[in-house]
């Protein structure tokens, strides 16, 4: 059974959704039969890699959200994160263009390490406060995962991965995906947002047993997610 997950590195709900999905999958007897493929999605392709902003600055300048409201929103997300075993540090997180980070993800996919790299990028961005648009940061992450540094440098500084990234984004658009995380279960069901472990578990079980219309949303509601206009709970 194949699970395709559209995600962006700077989406906190993608990290929460990843953890909840993985915990649900661990409970299921067919977990070893599940293949996970991470797909690229950009929440804000207009961002500048060379001009990182704090999360508060981004909400204020790009979204027009007052600082007090932004802090309240981030506190809610941080609380959700704790429930999924994540200690977000939004004061350190740097908002940058994530296209280069997606290049590293596609390189990791070729090494069968995309899931590990997705986790490493979330940690780098949300916990360690690293600039995930900086090629040197990305090359270091690749080396830590046993990927050759020169291969990583070629991937993140050239356009060789651009087609694959753009195909993921185009596929998402063609399927009506406007926010992430977005999970497509075996090409049949869809689950949108950072759903609970229980929702993921039920969706995976049902997908395994049944054949249904493509992209029927099993979540039943719009879970916490991010789109081009921002993040919502």
mmCIF file of C-alpha atoms in Angstrom:
data_model
loop_
_atom_site.group_PDB
_atom_site.id
_atom_site.type_symbol
_atom_site.label_atom_id
_atom_site.label_comp_id
_atom_site.label_asym_id
_atom_site.label_seq_id
_atom_site.Cartn_x
_atom_site.Cartn_y
_atom_site.Cartn_z
ATOM 1 C CA UNK A 1 0.000 0.000 0.000
ATOM 2 C CA UNK A 2 1.409 3.361 -1.020
ATOM 3 C CA UNK A 3 0.980 6.573 0.957
ATOM 4 C CA UNK A 4 1.816 9.864 -0.762
ATOM 5 C CA UNK A 5 2.268 12.874 1.527
ATOM 6 C CA UNK A 6 2.425 16.455 0.284
ATOM 7 C CA UNK A 7 4.290 18.608 2.770
ATOM 8 C CA UNK A 8 6.372 21.749 3.216
ATOM 9 C CA UNK A 9 9.322 22.020 5.581
ATOM 10 C CA UNK A 10 8.046 25.200 7.242
ATOM 11 C CA UNK A 11 4.558 23.829 7.962
ATOM 12 C CA UNK A 12 4.267 22.900 11.660
ATOM 13 C CA UNK A 13 1.127 20.853 11.038
ATOM 14 C CA UNK A 14 3.060 18.751 8.541
ATOM 15 C CA UNK A 15 5.454 17.802 11.334
ATOM 16 C CA UNK A 16 2.587 17.066 13.724
ATOM 17 C CA UNK A 17 0.778 15.098 11.028
ATOM 18 C CA UNK A 18 3.915 13.098 10.277
ATOM 19 C CA UNK A 19 4.317 12.070 13.907
ATOM 20 C CA UNK A 20 0.654 11.150 14.348
ATOM 21 C CA UNK A 21 0.614 9.222 11.080
ATOM 22 C CA UNK A 22 3.732 7.274 12.037
ATOM 23 C CA UNK A 23 2.353 6.419 15.465
ATOM 24 C CA UNK A 24 -0.861 5.168 13.855
ATOM 25 C CA UNK A 25 1.045 3.094 11.329
ATOM 26 C CA UNK A 26 3.124 1.442 14.056
ATOM 27 C CA UNK A 27 -0.068 0.003 15.557
ATOM 28 C CA UNK A 28 -1.108 -1.817 12.391
ATOM 29 C CA UNK A 29 -0.183 -5.400 11.475
ATOM 30 C CA UNK A 30 0.385 -4.479 7.814
ATOM 31 C CA UNK A 31 2.824 -1.631 8.533
ATOM 32 C CA UNK A 32 5.648 -3.402 6.691
ATOM 33 C CA UNK A 33 3.525 -3.419 3.541
ATOM 34 C CA UNK A 34 3.230 0.372 3.485
ATOM 35 C CA UNK A 35 5.444 2.504 1.246
ATOM 36 C CA UNK A 36 5.593 6.213 2.085
ATOM 37 C CA UNK A 37 6.483 8.783 -0.561
ATOM 38 C CA UNK A 38 7.040 12.403 0.446
ATOM 39 C CA UNK A 39 6.036 14.988 -2.140
ATOM 40 C CA UNK A 40 6.947 18.653 -2.383
ATOM 41 C CA UNK A 41 4.618 21.579 -1.742
ATOM 42 C CA UNK A 42 5.524 25.248 -1.251
ATOM 43 C CA UNK A 43 3.380 27.383 1.004
ATOM 44 C CA UNK A 44 5.098 30.604 -0.014
ATOM 45 C CA UNK A 45 7.343 30.423 -3.091
ATOM 46 C CA UNK A 46 7.849 34.215 -2.992
ATOM 47 C CA UNK A 47 10.105 34.046 0.072
ATOM 48 C CA UNK A 48 13.785 34.975 -0.227
ATOM 49 C CA UNK A 49 16.279 32.312 0.847
ATOM 50 C CA UNK A 50 18.884 34.977 1.583
ATOM 51 C CA UNK A 51 16.642 37.071 3.845
ATOM 52 C CA UNK A 52 15.442 34.846 6.686
ATOM 53 C CA UNK A 53 12.706 36.164 8.964
ATOM 54 C CA UNK A 54 11.590 35.102 12.396
ATOM 55 C CA UNK A 55 8.167 33.493 12.543
ATOM 56 C CA UNK A 56 6.717 36.568 14.274
ATOM 57 C CA UNK A 57 8.193 38.887 11.638
ATOM 58 C CA UNK A 58 6.719 36.734 8.906
ATOM 59 C CA UNK A 59 3.234 36.824 10.421
ATOM 60 C CA UNK A 60 3.446 40.579 10.931
ATOM 61 C CA UNK A 61 4.954 41.604 7.588
ATOM 62 C CA UNK A 62 3.569 38.976 5.214
ATOM 63 C CA UNK A 63 0.237 38.102 6.789
ATOM 64 C CA UNK A 64 -0.564 41.340 8.583
ATOM 65 C CA UNK A 65 -1.103 39.533 11.897
ATOM 66 C CA UNK A 66 -0.341 41.598 15.029
ATOM 67 C CA UNK A 67 2.504 40.319 17.209
ATOM 68 C CA UNK A 68 0.239 39.500 20.152
ATOM 69 C CA UNK A 69 -2.101 37.466 17.959
ATOM 70 C CA UNK A 70 0.815 35.708 16.266
ATOM 71 C CA UNK A 71 2.265 34.715 19.632
ATOM 72 C CA UNK A 72 -1.085 33.344 20.739
ATOM 73 C CA UNK A 73 -1.421 31.303 17.545
ATOM 74 C CA UNK A 74 2.086 29.908 17.885
ATOM 75 C CA UNK A 75 1.451 28.997 21.522
ATOM 76 C CA UNK A 76 -1.563 26.940 20.422
ATOM 77 C CA UNK A 77 0.490 25.178 17.759
ATOM 78 C CA UNK A 78 3.282 24.520 20.260
ATOM 79 C CA UNK A 79 0.749 22.913 22.585
ATOM 80 C CA UNK A 80 -0.491 20.700 19.760
ATOM 81 C CA UNK A 81 3.119 19.810 19.031
ATOM 82 C CA UNK A 82 3.719 18.633 22.575
ATOM 83 C CA UNK A 83 0.800 16.248 22.183
ATOM 84 C CA UNK A 84 2.613 14.750 19.186
ATOM 85 C CA UNK A 85 5.960 14.606 20.976
ATOM 86 C CA UNK A 86 7.422 17.733 19.333
ATOM 87 C CA UNK A 87 9.009 20.662 21.191
ATOM 88 C CA UNK A 88 8.632 23.506 18.706
ATOM 89 C CA UNK A 89 10.917 26.507 19.198
ATOM 90 C CA UNK A 90 9.230 29.200 17.133
ATOM 91 C CA UNK A 91 11.492 31.900 18.548
ATOM 92 C CA UNK A 92 14.437 30.272 16.764
ATOM 93 C CA UNK A 93 12.690 29.097 13.588
ATOM 94 C CA UNK A 94 13.760 31.000 10.457
ATOM 95 C CA UNK A 95 11.248 31.488 7.656
ATOM 96 C CA UNK A 96 12.893 31.173 4.230
ATOM 97 C CA UNK A 97 12.127 29.880 0.757
ATOM 98 C CA UNK A 98 12.029 26.087 1.014
ATOM 99 C CA UNK A 99 12.610 25.172 -2.633
ATOM 100 C CA UNK A 100 16.274 24.308 -2.006
ATOM 101 C CA UNK A 101 15.296 22.119 0.957
ATOM 102 C CA UNK A 102 12.943 20.212 -1.344
ATOM 103 C CA UNK A 103 15.910 19.525 -3.626
ATOM 104 C CA UNK A 104 17.590 17.731 -0.738
ATOM 105 C CA UNK A 105 14.433 15.743 -0.058
ATOM 106 C CA UNK A 106 14.341 14.524 -3.648
ATOM 107 C CA UNK A 107 18.002 13.566 -3.456
ATOM 108 C CA UNK A 108 17.313 11.643 -0.243
ATOM 109 C CA UNK A 109 14.460 9.839 -2.016
ATOM 110 C CA UNK A 110 16.992 8.427 -4.492
ATOM 111 C CA UNK A 111 18.898 7.024 -1.502
ATOM 112 C CA UNK A 112 15.720 5.619 0.129
ATOM 113 C CA UNK A 113 16.157 8.090 2.992
ATOM 114 C CA UNK A 114 13.378 10.581 2.317
ATOM 115 C CA UNK A 115 11.515 9.883 5.561
ATOM 116 C CA UNK A 116 14.676 10.349 7.609
ATOM 117 C CA UNK A 117 15.507 13.529 5.702
ATOM 118 C CA UNK A 118 12.003 14.925 6.196
ATOM 119 C CA UNK A 119 12.456 14.451 9.942
ATOM 120 C CA UNK A 120 15.951 15.988 9.857
ATOM 121 C CA UNK A 121 14.675 19.066 8.032
ATOM 122 C CA UNK A 122 11.784 19.536 10.455
ATOM 123 C CA UNK A 123 14.211 19.355 13.372
ATOM 124 C CA UNK A 124 16.641 21.750 11.692
ATOM 125 C CA UNK A 125 13.887 24.270 11.020
ATOM 126 C CA UNK A 126 11.562 24.042 14.004
ATOM 127 C CA UNK A 127 13.912 23.029 16.814
ATOM 128 C CA UNK A 128 17.507 23.943 15.920
ATOM 129 C CA UNK A 129 16.682 27.256 14.224
ATOM 130 C CA UNK A 130 18.788 26.555 11.122
ATOM 131 C CA UNK A 131 18.310 28.198 7.740
ATOM 132 C CA UNK A 132 16.971 25.298 5.659
ATOM 133 C CA UNK A 133 17.456 27.361 2.515
ATOM 134 C CA UNK A 134 21.221 27.549 3.063
ATOM 135 C CA UNK A 135 23.056 25.002 0.862
ATOM 136 C CA UNK A 136 25.782 24.509 3.491
ATOM 137 C CA UNK A 137 23.195 23.606 6.135
ATOM 138 C CA UNK A 138 21.573 21.147 3.723
ATOM 139 C CA UNK A 139 24.886 19.572 2.707
ATOM 140 C CA UNK A 140 25.691 19.036 6.381
ATOM 141 C CA UNK A 141 22.344 17.290 6.893
ATOM 142 C CA UNK A 142 23.078 15.070 3.896
ATOM 143 C CA UNK A 143 26.512 14.139 5.243
ATOM 144 C CA UNK A 144 25.008 13.258 8.617
ATOM 145 C CA UNK A 145 22.789 10.804 6.757
ATOM 146 C CA UNK A 146 25.644 9.183 4.866
ATOM 147 C CA UNK A 147 25.014 10.970 1.563
ATOM 148 C CA UNK A 148 28.142 12.144 -0.260
ATOM 149 C CA UNK A 149 28.771 15.861 0.270
ATOM 150 C CA UNK A 150 29.621 16.577 -3.363
ATOM 151 C CA UNK A 151 26.511 14.776 -4.558
ATOM 152 C CA UNK A 152 24.453 16.844 -2.123
ATOM 153 C CA UNK A 153 26.159 20.069 -3.222
ATOM 154 C CA UNK A 154 25.375 19.306 -6.860
ATOM 155 C CA UNK A 155 21.746 18.576 -5.993
ATOM 156 C CA UNK A 156 21.086 21.708 -3.923
ATOM 157 C CA UNK A 157 23.035 24.197 -6.063
ATOM 158 C CA UNK A 158 21.875 23.077 -9.508
ATOM 159 C CA UNK A 159 18.505 22.717 -11.205
ATOM 160 C CA UNK A 160 18.676 18.924 -11.626
ATOM 161 C CA UNK A 161 15.903 18.349 -9.047
ATOM 162 C CA UNK A 162 13.702 21.239 -10.167
ATOM 163 C CA UNK A 163 11.561 19.209 -12.563
ATOM 164 C CA UNK A 164 10.647 16.625 -9.919
ATOM 165 C CA UNK A 165 9.734 19.315 -7.388
ATOM 166 C CA UNK A 166 7.616 21.207 -9.891
ATOM 167 C CA UNK A 167 5.876 17.976 -10.932
ATOM 168 C CA UNK A 168 4.892 17.343 -7.294
ATOM 169 C CA UNK A 169 3.528 20.871 -7.006
ATOM 170 C CA UNK A 170 1.654 20.563 -10.309
ATOM 171 C CA UNK A 171 0.197 17.198 -9.280
ATOM 172 C CA UNK A 172 -1.032 18.731 -6.037
ATOM 173 C CA UNK A 173 -2.657 21.592 -7.919
ATOM 174 C CA UNK A 174 -4.306 19.221 -10.392
ATOM 175 C CA UNK A 175 -5.732 17.209 -7.498
ATOM 176 C CA UNK A 176 -7.108 20.323 -5.836
ATOM 177 C CA UNK A 177 -4.641 20.285 -2.966
ATOM 178 C CA UNK A 178 -4.454 23.785 -1.493
ATOM 179 C CA UNK A 179 -3.075 23.042 1.981
ATOM 180 C CA UNK A 180 -0.709 20.641 3.673
ATOM 181 C CA UNK A 181 -0.221 18.087 5.037
ATOM 182 C CA UNK A 182 -2.222 16.107 2.524
ATOM 183 C CA UNK A 183 -2.145 12.307 2.558
ATOM 184 C CA UNK A 184 -3.267 10.173 -0.376
ATOM 185 C CA UNK A 185 -3.770 6.577 0.715
ATOM 186 C CA UNK A 186 -3.114 4.051 -2.029
ATOM 187 C CA UNK A 187 -4.522 6.411 -4.647
ATOM 188 C CA UNK A 188 -8.024 5.934 -3.224
ATOM 189 C CA UNK A 189 -8.553 7.887 -0.021
ATOM 190 C CA UNK A 190 -7.351 11.279 1.144
ATOM 191 C CA UNK A 191 -6.763 12.633 4.627
ATOM 192 C CA UNK A 192 -6.118 16.339 4.977
ATOM 193 C CA UNK A 193 -4.479 18.157 7.864
ATOM 194 C CA UNK A 194 -2.742 17.074 11.050
ATOM 195 C CA UNK A 195 -5.340 14.554 12.128
ATOM 196 C CA UNK A 196 -5.267 12.513 15.309
ATOM 197 C CA UNK A 197 -3.605 9.115 15.605
ATOM 198 C CA UNK A 198 -7.065 7.529 15.729
ATOM 199 C CA UNK A 199 -8.189 9.155 12.459
ATOM 200 C CA UNK A 200 -5.028 8.009 10.687
ATOM 201 C CA UNK A 201 -5.345 4.510 12.108
ATOM 202 C CA UNK A 202 -8.959 4.163 10.963
ATOM 203 C CA UNK A 203 -8.175 5.606 7.541
ATOM 204 C CA UNK A 204 -5.266 3.245 7.004
ATOM 205 C CA UNK A 205 -7.326 0.246 8.064
ATOM 206 C CA UNK A 206 -10.220 1.197 5.809
ATOM 207 C CA UNK A 207 -7.922 1.851 2.865
ATOM 208 C CA UNK A 208 -6.294 -1.512 3.333
ATOM 209 C CA UNK A 209 -9.646 -3.285 3.256
ATOM 210 C CA UNK A 210 -11.644 -1.354 0.679
ATOM 211 C CA UNK A 211 -11.705 0.087 -2.809
ATOM 212 C CA UNK A 212 -13.440 3.459 -2.977
ATOM 213 C CA UNK A 213 -13.724 6.582 -5.123
ATOM 214 C CA UNK A 214 -10.428 8.460 -5.509
ATOM 215 C CA UNK A 215 -9.638 11.027 -2.860
ATOM 216 C CA UNK A 216 -12.673 10.590 -0.661
ATOM 217 C CA UNK A 217 -11.727 12.586 2.434
ATOM 218 C CA UNK A 218 -11.731 10.211 5.397
ATOM 219 C CA UNK A 219 -10.841 12.857 7.957
ATOM 220 C CA UNK A 220 -14.426 14.126 8.084
ATOM 221 C CA UNK A 221 -13.299 17.686 8.733
ATOM 222 C CA UNK A 222 -10.563 20.094 7.856
ATOM 223 C CA UNK A 223 -7.795 19.354 10.317
ATOM 224 C CA UNK A 224 -5.080 21.817 11.257
ATOM 225 C CA UNK A 225 -3.136 22.678 8.150
ATOM 226 C CA UNK A 226 -1.203 25.392 6.325
ATOM 227 C CA UNK A 227 -1.991 26.963 2.976
ATOM 228 C CA UNK A 228 -0.751 29.980 1.039
ATOM 229 C CA UNK A 229 -2.799 32.281 3.285
ATOM 230 C CA UNK A 230 -1.339 30.939 6.507
ATOM 231 C CA UNK A 231 -1.912 28.231 9.088
ATOM 232 C CA UNK A 232 -5.194 27.402 10.766
ATOM 233 C CA UNK A 233 -6.256 25.117 13.576
#
